[in-house]
PDB file of C-alpha atoms in Angstrom:
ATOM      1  CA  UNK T 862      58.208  50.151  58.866  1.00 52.00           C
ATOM      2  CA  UNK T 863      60.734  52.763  58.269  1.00 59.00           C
ATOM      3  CA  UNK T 864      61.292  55.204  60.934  1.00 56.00           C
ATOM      4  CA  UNK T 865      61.528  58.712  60.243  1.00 59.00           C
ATOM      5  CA  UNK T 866      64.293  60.784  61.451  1.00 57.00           C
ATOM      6  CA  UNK T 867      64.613  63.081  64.418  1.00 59.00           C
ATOM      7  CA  UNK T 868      64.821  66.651  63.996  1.00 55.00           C
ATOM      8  CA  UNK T 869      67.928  67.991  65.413  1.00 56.00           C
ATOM      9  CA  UNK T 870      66.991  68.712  69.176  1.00 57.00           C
ATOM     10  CA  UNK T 871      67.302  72.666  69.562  1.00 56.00           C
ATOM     11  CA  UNK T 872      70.254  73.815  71.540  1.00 58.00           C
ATOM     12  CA  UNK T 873      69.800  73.557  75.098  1.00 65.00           C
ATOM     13  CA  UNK T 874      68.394  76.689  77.171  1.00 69.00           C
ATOM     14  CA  UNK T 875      70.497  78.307  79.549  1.00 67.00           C
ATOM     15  CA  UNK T 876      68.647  77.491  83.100  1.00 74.00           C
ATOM     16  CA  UNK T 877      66.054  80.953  84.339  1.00 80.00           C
ATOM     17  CA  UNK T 878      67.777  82.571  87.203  1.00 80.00           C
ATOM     18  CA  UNK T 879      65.841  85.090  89.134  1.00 86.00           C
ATOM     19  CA  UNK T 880      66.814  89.242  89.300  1.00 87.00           C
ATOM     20  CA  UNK T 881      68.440  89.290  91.952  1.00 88.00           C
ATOM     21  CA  UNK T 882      70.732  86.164  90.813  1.00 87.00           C
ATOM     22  CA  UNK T 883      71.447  88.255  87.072  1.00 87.00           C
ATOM     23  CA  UNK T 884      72.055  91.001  89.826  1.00 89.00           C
ATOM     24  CA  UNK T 885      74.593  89.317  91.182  1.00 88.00           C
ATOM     25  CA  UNK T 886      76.029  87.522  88.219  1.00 86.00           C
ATOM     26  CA  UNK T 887      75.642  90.843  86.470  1.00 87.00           C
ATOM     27  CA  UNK T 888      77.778  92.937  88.665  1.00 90.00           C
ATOM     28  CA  UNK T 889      81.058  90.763  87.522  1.00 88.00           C
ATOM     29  CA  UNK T 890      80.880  93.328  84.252  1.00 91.00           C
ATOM     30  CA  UNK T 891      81.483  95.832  86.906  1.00 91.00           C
ATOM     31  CA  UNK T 892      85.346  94.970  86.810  1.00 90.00           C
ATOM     32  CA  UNK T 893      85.453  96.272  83.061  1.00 93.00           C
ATOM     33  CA  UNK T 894      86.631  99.684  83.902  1.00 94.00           C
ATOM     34  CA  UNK T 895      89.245  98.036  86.066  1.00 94.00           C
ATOM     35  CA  UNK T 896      90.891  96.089  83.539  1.00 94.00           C
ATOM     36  CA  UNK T 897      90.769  99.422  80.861  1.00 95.00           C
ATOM     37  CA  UNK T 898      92.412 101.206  83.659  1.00 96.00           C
ATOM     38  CA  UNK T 899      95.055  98.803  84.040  1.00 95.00           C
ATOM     39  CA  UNK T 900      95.222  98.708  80.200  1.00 96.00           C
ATOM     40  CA  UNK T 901      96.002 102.721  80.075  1.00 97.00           C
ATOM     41  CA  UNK T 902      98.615 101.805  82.888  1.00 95.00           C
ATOM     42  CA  UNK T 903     100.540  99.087  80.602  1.00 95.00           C
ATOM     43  CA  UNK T 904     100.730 102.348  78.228  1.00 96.00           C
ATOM     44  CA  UNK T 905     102.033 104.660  81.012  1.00 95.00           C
ATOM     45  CA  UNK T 906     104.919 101.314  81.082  1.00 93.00           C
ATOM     46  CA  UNK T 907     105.193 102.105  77.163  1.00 95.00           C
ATOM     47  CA  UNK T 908     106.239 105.564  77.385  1.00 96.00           C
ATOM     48  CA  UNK T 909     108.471 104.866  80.577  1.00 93.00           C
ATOM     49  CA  UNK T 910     110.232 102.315  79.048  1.00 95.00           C
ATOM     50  CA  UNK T 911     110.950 104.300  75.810  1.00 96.00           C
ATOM     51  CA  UNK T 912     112.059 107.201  77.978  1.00 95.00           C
ATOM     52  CA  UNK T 913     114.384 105.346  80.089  1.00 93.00           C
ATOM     53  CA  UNK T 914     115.583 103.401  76.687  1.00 95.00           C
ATOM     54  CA  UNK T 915     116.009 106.904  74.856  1.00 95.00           C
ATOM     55  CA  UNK T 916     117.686 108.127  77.910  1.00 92.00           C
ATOM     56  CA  UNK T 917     120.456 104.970  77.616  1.00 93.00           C
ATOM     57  CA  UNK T 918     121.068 105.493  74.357  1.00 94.00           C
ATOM     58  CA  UNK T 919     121.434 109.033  74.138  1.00 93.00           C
ATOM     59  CA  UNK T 920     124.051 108.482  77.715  1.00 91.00           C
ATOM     60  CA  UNK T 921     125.458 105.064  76.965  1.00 87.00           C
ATOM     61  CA  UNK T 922     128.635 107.347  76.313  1.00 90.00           C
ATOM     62  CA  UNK T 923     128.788 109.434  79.120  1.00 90.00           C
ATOM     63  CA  UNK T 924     127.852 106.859  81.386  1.00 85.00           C
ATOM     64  CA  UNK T 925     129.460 103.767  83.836  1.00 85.00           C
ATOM     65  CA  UNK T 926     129.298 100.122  83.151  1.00 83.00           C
ATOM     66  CA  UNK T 927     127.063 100.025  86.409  1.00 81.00           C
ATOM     67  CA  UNK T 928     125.201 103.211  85.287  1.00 83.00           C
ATOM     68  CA  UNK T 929     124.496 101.345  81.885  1.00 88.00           C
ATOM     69  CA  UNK T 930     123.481  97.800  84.152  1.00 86.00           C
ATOM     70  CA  UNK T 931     121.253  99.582  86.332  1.00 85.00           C
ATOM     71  CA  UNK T 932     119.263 101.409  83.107  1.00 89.00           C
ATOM     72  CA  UNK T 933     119.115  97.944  82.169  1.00 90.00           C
ATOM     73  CA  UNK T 934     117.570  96.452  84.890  1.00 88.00           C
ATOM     74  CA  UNK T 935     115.171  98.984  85.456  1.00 88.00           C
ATOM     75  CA  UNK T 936     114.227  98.107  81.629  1.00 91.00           C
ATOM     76  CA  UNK T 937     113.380  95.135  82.387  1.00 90.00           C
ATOM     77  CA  UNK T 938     111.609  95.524  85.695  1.00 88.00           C
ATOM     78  CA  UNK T 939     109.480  97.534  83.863  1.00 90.00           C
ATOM     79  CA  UNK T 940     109.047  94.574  81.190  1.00 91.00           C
ATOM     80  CA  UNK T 941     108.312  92.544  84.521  1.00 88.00           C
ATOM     81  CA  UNK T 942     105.740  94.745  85.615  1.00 88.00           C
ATOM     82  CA  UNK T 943     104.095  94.928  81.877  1.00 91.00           C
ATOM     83  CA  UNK T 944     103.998  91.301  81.822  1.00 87.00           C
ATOM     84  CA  UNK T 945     102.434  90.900  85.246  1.00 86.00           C
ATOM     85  CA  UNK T 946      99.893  93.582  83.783  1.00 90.00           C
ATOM     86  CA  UNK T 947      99.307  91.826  81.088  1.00 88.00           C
ATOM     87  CA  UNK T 948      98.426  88.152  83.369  1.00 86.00           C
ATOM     88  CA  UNK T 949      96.091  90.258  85.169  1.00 87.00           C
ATOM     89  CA  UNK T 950      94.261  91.740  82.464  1.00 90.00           C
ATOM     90  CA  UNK T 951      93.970  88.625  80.170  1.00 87.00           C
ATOM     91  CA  UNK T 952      93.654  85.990  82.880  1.00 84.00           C
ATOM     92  CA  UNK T 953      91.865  88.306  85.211  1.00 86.00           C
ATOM     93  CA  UNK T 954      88.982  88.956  82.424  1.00 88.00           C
ATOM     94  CA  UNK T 955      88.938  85.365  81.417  1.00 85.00           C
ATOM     95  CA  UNK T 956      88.498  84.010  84.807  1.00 82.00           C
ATOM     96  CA  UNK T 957      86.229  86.291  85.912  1.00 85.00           C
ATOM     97  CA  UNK T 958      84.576  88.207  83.693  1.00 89.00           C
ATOM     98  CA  UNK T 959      83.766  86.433  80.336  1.00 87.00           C
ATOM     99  CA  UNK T 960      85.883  84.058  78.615  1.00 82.00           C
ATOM    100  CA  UNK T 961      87.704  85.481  75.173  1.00 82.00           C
ATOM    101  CA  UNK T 962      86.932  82.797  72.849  1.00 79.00           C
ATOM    102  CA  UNK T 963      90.743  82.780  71.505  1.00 77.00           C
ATOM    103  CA  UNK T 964      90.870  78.813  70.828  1.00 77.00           C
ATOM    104  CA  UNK T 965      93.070  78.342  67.911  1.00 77.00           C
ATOM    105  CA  UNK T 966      94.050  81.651  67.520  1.00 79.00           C
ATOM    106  CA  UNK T 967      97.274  81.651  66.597  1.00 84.00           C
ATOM    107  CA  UNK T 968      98.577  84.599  68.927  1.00 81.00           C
ATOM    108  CA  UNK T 969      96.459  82.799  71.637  1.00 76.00           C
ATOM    109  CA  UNK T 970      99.038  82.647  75.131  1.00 75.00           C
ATOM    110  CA  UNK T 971     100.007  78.865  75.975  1.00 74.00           C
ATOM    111  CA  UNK T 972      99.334  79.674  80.073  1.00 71.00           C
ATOM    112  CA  UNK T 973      95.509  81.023  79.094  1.00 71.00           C
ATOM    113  CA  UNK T 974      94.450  77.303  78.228  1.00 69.00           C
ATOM    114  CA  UNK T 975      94.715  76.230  81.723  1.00 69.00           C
ATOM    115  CA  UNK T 976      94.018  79.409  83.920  1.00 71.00           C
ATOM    116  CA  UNK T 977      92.082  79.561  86.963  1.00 71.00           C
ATOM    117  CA  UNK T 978      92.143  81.536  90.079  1.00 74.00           C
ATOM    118  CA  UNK T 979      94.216  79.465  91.794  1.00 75.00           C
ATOM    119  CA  UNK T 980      96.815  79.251  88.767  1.00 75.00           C
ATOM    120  CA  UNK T 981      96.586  83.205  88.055  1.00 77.00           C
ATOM    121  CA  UNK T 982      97.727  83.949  92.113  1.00 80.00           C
ATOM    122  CA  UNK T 983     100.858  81.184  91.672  1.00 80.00           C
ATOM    123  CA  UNK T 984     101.770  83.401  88.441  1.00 79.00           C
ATOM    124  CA  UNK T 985     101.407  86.320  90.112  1.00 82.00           C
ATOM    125  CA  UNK T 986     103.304  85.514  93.127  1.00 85.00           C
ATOM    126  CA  UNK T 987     106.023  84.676  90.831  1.00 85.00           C
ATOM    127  CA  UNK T 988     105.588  87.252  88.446  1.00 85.00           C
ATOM    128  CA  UNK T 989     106.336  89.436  91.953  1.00 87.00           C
ATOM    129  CA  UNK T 990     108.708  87.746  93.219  1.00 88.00           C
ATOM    130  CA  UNK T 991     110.548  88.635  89.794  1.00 87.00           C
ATOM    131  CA  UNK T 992     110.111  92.072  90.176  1.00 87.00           C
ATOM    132  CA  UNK T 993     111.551  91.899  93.432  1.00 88.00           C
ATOM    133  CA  UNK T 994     114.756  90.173  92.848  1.00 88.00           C
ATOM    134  CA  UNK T 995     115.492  92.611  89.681  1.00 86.00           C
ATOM    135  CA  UNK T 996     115.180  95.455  92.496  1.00 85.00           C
ATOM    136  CA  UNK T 997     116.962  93.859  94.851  1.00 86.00           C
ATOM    137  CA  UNK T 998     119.571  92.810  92.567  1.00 85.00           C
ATOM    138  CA  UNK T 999     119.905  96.736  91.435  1.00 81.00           C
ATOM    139  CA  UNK T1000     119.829  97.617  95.337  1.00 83.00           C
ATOM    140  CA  UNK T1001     123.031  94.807  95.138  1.00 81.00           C
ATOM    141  CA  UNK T1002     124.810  96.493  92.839  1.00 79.00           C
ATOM    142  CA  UNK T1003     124.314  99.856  94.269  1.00 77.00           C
ATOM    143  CA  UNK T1004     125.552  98.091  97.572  1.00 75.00           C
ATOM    144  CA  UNK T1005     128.882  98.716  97.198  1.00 71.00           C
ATOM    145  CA  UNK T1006     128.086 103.075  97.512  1.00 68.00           C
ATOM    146  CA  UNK T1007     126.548 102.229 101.097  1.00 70.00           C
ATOM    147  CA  UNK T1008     127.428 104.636 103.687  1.00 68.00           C
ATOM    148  CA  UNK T1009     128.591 107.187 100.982  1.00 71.00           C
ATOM    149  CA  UNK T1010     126.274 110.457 100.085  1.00 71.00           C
ATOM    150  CA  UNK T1011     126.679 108.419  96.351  1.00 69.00           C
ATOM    151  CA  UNK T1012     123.908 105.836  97.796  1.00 69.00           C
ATOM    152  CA  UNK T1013     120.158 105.769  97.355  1.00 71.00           C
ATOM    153  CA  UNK T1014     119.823 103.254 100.127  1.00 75.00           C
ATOM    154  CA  UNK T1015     121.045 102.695 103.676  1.00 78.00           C
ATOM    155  CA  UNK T1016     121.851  99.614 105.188  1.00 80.00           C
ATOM    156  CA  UNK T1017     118.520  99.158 106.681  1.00 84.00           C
ATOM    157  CA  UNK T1018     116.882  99.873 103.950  1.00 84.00           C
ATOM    158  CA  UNK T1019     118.620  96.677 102.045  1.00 84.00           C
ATOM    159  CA  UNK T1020     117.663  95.118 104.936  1.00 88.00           C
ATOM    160  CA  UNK T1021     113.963  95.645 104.947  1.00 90.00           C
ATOM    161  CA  UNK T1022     114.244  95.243 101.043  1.00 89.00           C
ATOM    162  CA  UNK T1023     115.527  91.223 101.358  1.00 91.00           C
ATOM    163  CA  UNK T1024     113.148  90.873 104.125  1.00 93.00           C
ATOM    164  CA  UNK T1025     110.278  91.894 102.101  1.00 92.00           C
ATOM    165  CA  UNK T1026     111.675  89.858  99.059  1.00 91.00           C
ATOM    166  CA  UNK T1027     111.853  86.970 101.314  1.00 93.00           C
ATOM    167  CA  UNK T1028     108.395  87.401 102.539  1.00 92.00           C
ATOM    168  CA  UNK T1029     107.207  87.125  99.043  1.00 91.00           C
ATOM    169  CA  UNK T1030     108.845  84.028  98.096  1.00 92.00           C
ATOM    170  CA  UNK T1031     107.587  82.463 101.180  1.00 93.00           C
ATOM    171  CA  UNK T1032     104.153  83.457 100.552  1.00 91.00           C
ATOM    172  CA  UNK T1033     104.134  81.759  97.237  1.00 88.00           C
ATOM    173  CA  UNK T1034     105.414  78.930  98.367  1.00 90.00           C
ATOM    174  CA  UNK T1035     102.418  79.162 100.861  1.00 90.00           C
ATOM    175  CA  UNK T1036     100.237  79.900  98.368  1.00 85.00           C
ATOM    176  CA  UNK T1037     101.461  76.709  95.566  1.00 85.00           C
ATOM    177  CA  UNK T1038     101.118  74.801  98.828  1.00 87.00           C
ATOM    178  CA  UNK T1039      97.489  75.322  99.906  1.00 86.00           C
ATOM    179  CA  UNK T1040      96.855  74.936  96.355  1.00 81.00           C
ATOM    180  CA  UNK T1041      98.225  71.276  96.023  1.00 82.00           C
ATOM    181  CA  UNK T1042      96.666  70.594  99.102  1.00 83.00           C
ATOM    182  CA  UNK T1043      93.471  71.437  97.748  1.00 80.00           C
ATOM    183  CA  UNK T1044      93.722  70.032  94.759  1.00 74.00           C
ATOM    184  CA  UNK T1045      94.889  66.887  96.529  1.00 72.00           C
ATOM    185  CA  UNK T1046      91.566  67.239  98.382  1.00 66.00           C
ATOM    186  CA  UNK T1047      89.687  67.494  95.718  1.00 64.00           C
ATOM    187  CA  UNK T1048      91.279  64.250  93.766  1.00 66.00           C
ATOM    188  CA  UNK T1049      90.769  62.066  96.691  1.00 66.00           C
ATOM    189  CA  UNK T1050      86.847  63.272  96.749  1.00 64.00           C
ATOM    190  CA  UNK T1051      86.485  62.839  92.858  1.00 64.00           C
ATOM    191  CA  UNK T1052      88.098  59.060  93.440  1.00 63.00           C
ATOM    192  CA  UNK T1053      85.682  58.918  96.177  1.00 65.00           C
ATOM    193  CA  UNK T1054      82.186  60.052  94.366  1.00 57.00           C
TER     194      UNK T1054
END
């Protein structure tokens, strides 16, 4: 007796979830607009940076050494910030809004393969704690004018400025710590099950 074969068994059906869960599971479209606004922000960065880079180039004679560092670092705190907008947008949408289907594209980023929520915050803490030190370190070298009408900061102002940088690197380490804890948690329970 020779047995005929099976038709391919159709793809499986997504389960039937009432309204009000598509309500729910609906509204995460609803952070669309937010992403496009941060988007048309990255571009406000794009013009900022070109004006501050035209502005170096067109002064890089006129101006200091330290004049010419602290153009520089504000370049790339700006490049920071881009960066961090870019994290937010790309990992942001593919978290938690729909993924983007970029396997195997060549320009696809390295971190996007393995993003969650819980890696997206440790980027972002360090993505901001970044930031920070490339202000702080352009409040350092601007130290040196403190007390003079020359200086855009007073002393506690630097103050409050490593205080707040400090209070960012000890949140991320608060944050990468609560998240190897849970993920400890979570290996012991699939070892368990």
């Amino acid at each position: 007796m020779i047995s005929e074969p099976k038709a391919p068994s159709a793809a499986p059906s997504l389960p039937q979830i009432g309204p009000f869960a598509q309500l729910i599971f609906g509204s995460r479209w609803l952070q669309v607009p937010l992403y496009v606004g941060l988007i048309i922000a990255q571009g406000v960065y794009v013009l900022l940076f070109l004006k501050e880079l035209w502005h170096l180039v067109v002064h890089s004679f006129d101006a200091s050494e330290q004049q010419i560092m602290l153009v520089v670092l504000g370049l790339i705190d700006v490049v920071m910030i881009s960066n961090l907008l870019v994290m937010v947008i790309v990992g942001g949408y593919e978290t938690f809004v729909s993924r983007l289907n970029l396997s195997g594209h060549p320009d696809e980023p390295e971190w996007l393969s393995h993003v969650n929520a819980s890696v997206l915050k440790i980027k972002l803490a360090m993505a901001i704690i970044g930031i920070s030190s490339i202000s702080l370190l352009r409040t350092f070298i601007e130290a040196g004018n403190l007390g003079t009408t020359r200086s855009n900061f007073t002393e506690t102002g630097v103050m409050w400025q490593v205080l707040i940088h400090l209070t960012f690197i000890i949140s991320a380490i608060g944050i990468a710590w609560v998240d190897r804890l849970s993920e400890s948690g979570h290996r012991k329970e699939a070892g368990r099950g």
